[in-house]
PDB file of C-alpha atoms in Angstrom:
ATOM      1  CA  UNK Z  30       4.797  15.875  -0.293  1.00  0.00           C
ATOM      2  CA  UNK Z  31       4.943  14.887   3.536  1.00  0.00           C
ATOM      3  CA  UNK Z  32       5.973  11.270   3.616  1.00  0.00           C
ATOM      4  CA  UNK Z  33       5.807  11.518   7.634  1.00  0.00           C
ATOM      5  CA  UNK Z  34       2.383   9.804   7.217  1.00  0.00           C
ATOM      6  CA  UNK Z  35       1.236   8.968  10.517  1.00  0.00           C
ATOM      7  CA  UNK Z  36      -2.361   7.570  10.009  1.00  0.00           C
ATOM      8  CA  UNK Z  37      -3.410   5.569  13.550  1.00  0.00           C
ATOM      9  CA  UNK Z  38      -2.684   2.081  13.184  1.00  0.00           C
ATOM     10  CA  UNK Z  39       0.093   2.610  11.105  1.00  0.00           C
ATOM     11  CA  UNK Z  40       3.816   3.069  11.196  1.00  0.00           C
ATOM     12  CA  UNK Z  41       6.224   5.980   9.822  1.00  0.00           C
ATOM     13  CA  UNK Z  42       6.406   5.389   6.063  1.00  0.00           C
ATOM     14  CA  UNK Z  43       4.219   2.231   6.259  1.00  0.00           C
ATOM     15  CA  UNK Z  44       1.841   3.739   4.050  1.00  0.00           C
ATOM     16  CA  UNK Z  45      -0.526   0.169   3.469  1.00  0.00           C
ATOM     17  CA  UNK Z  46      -2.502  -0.844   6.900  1.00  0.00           C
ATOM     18  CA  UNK Z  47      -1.560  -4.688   5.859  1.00  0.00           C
ATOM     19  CA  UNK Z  48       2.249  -4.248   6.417  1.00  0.00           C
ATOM     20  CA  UNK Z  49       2.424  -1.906   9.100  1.00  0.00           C
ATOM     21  CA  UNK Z  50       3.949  -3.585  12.329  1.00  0.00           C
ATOM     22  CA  UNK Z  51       1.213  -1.846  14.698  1.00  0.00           C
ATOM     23  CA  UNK Z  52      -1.743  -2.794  13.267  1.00  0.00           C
ATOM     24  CA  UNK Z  53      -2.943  -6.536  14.212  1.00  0.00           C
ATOM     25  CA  UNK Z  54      -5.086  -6.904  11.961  1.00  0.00           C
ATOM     26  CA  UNK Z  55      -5.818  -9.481   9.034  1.00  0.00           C
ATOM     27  CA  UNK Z  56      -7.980 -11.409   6.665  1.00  0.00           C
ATOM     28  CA  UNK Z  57      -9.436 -15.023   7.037  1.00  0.00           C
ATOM     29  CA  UNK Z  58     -10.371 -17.782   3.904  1.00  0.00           C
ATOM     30  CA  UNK Z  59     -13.374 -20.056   4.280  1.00  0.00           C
ATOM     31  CA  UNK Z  60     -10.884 -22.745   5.773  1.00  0.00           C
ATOM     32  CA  UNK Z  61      -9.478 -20.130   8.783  1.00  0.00           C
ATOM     33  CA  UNK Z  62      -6.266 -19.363   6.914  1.00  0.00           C
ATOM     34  CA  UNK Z  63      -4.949 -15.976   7.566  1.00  0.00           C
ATOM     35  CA  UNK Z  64      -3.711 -13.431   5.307  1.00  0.00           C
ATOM     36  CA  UNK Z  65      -2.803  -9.613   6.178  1.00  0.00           C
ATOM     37  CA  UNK Z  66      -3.309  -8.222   2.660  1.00  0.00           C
ATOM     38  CA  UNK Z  67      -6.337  -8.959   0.771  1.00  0.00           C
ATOM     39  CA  UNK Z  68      -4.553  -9.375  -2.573  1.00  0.00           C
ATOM     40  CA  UNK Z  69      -2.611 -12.947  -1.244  1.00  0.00           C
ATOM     41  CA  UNK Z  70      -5.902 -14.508   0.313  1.00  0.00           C
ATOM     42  CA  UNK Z  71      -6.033 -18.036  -0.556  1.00  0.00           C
ATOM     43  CA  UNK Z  72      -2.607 -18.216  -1.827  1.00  0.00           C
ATOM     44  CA  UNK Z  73      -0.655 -20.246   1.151  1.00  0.00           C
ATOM     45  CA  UNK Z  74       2.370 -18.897   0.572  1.00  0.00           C
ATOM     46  CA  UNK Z  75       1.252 -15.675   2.062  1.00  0.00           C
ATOM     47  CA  UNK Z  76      -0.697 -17.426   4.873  1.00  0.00           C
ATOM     48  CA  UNK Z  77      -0.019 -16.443   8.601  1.00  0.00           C
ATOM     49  CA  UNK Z  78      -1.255 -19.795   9.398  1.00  0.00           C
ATOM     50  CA  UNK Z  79      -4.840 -20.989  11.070  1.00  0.00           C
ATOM     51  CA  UNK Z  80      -7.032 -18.681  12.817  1.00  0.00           C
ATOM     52  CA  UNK Z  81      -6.434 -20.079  16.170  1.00  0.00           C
ATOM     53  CA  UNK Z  82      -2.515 -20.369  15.513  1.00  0.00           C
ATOM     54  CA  UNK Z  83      -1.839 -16.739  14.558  1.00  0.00           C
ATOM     55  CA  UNK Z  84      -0.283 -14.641  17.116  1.00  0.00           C
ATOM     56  CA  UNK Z  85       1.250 -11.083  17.134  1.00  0.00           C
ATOM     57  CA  UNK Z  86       5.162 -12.693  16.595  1.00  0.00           C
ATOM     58  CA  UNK Z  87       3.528 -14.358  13.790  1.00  0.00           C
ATOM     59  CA  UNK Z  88       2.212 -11.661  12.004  1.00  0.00           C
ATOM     60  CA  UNK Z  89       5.219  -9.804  12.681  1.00  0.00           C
ATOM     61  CA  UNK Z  90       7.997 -12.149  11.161  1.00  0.00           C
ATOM     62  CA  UNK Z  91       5.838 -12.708   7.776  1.00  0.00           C
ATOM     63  CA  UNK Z  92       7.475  -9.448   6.471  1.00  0.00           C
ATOM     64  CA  UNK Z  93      10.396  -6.911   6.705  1.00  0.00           C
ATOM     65  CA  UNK Z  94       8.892  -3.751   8.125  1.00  0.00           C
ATOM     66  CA  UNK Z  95      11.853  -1.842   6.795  1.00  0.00           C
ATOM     67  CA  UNK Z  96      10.518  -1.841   3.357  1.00  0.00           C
ATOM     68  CA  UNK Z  97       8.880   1.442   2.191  1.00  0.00           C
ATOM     69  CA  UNK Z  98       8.849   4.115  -0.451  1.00  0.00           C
ATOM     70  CA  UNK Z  99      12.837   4.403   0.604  1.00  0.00           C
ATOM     71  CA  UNK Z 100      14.136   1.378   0.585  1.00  0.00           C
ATOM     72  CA  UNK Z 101      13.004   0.416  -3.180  1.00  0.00           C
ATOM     73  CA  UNK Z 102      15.390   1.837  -5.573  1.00  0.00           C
ATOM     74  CA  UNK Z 103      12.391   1.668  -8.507  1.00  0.00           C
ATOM     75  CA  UNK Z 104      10.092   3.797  -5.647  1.00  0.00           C
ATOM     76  CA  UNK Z 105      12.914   5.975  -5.165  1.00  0.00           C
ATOM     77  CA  UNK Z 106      12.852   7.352  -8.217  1.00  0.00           C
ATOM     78  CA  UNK Z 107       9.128   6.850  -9.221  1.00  0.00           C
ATOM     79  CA  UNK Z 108       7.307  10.275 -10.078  1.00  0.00           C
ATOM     80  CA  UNK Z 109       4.527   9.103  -7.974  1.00  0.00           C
ATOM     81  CA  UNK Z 110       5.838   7.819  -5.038  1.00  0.00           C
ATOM     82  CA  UNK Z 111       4.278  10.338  -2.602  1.00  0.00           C
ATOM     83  CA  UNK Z 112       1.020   8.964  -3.927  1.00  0.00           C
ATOM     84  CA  UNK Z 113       1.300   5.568  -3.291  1.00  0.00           C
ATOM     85  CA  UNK Z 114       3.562   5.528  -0.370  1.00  0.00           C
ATOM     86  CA  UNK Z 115       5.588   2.732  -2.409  1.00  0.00           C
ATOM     87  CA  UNK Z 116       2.934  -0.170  -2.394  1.00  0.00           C
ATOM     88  CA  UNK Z 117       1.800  -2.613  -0.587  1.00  0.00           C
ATOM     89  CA  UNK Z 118       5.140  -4.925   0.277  1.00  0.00           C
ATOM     90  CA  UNK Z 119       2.988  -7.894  -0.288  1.00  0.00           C
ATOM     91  CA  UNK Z 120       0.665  -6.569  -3.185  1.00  0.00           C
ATOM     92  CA  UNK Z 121       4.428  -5.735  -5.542  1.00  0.00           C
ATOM     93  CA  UNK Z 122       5.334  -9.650  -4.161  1.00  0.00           C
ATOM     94  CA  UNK Z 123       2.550 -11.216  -5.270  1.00  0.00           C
ATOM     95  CA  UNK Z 124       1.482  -8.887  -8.607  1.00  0.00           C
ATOM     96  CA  UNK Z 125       4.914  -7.603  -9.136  1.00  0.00           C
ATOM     97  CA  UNK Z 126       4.821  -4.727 -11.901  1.00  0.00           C
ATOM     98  CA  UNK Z 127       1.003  -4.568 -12.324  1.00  0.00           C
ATOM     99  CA  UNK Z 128       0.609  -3.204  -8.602  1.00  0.00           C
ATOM    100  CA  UNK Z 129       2.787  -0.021  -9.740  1.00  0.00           C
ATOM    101  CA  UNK Z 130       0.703   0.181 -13.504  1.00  0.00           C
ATOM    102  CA  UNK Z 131      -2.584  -0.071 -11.577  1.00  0.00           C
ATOM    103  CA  UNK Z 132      -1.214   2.962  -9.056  1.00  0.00           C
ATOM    104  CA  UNK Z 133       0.374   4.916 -12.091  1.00  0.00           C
ATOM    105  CA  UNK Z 134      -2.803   4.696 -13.838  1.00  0.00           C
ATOM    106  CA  UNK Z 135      -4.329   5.739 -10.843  1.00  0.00           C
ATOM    107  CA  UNK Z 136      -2.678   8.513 -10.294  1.00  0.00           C
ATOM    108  CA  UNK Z 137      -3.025   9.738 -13.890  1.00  0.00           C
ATOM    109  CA  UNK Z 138      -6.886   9.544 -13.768  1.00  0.00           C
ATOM    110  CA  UNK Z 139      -6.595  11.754 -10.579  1.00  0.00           C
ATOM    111  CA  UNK Z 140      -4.488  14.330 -12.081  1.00  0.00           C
ATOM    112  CA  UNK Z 141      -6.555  14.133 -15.490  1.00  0.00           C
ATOM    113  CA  UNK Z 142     -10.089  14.222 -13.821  1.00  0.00           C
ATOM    114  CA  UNK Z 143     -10.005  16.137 -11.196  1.00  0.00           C
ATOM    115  CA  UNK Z 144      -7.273  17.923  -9.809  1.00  0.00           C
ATOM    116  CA  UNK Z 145      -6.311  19.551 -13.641  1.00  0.00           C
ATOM    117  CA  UNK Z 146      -9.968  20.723 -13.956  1.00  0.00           C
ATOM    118  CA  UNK Z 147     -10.047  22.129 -10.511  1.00  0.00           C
ATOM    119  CA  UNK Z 148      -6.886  24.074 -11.147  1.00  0.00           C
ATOM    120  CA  UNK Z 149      -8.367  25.313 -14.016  1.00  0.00           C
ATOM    121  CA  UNK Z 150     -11.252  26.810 -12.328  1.00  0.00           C
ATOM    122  CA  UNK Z 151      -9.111  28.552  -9.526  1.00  0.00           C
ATOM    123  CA  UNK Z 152      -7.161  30.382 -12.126  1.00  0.00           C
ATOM    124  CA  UNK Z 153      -9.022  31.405 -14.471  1.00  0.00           C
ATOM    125  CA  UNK Z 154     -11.002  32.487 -11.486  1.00  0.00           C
ATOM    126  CA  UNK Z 155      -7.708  34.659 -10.497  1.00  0.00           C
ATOM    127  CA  UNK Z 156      -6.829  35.859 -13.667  1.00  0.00           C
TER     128      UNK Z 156
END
């Protein structure tokens, strides 16, 4: 697994675009809230503050950048952490274990669906 994911937009081992200090980027409620994950809009707590009030400072003191797929001592040792890059920060703060169930059980359905049945075909097609 290379875990020196570099998409553009997005930090070293920030695998999720919302917590990734070099994107500015973020979501907005019907009453101009803003939110930089999807999964917290409308809950305040998460809020950035008002459209016209959010700023680049503010977006980055809402989180700790440091957190990633290294810093989590349940990611650490997680059998699929290359997959999911260790979650969205704010996603495991706000659904706590059913972010990781919902990855695991994604991750299952890919293995089980299509990368086991394409494995099969390449070798029985070598043997």
């Amino acid at each position: 697994m290379n875990y020196n994911q570099n998409e553009y937009g997005k930090a070293q081992y920030q695998y999720w675009w919302s917590t990734s200090p070099i994107l500015l980027g973020y979501y907005v409620d019907s009453e101009l809230n803003t939110y930089r994950c999807i999964t917290t809009v409308a809950n305040r707590k998460y809020s950035l503050g008002k459209l016209d009030d959010t700023t680049y400072s503010s977006y980055l003191e809402r989180d700790n950048f440091s957190q990633n797929v290294f810093s989590d001592p349940k990611c650490i040792h997680c059998e699929i952490r290359g997959f999911c890059g260790g979650g969205c920060i704010l996603e495991k703060e706000y659904r706590k274990n059913e972010a990781c169930i919902y990855e695991k059980n994604s991750f299952d359905d890919f293995i089980n669906r299509i990368f086991k049945p394409k494995f099969k075909k390449i070798y029985e097609g070598i043997m």
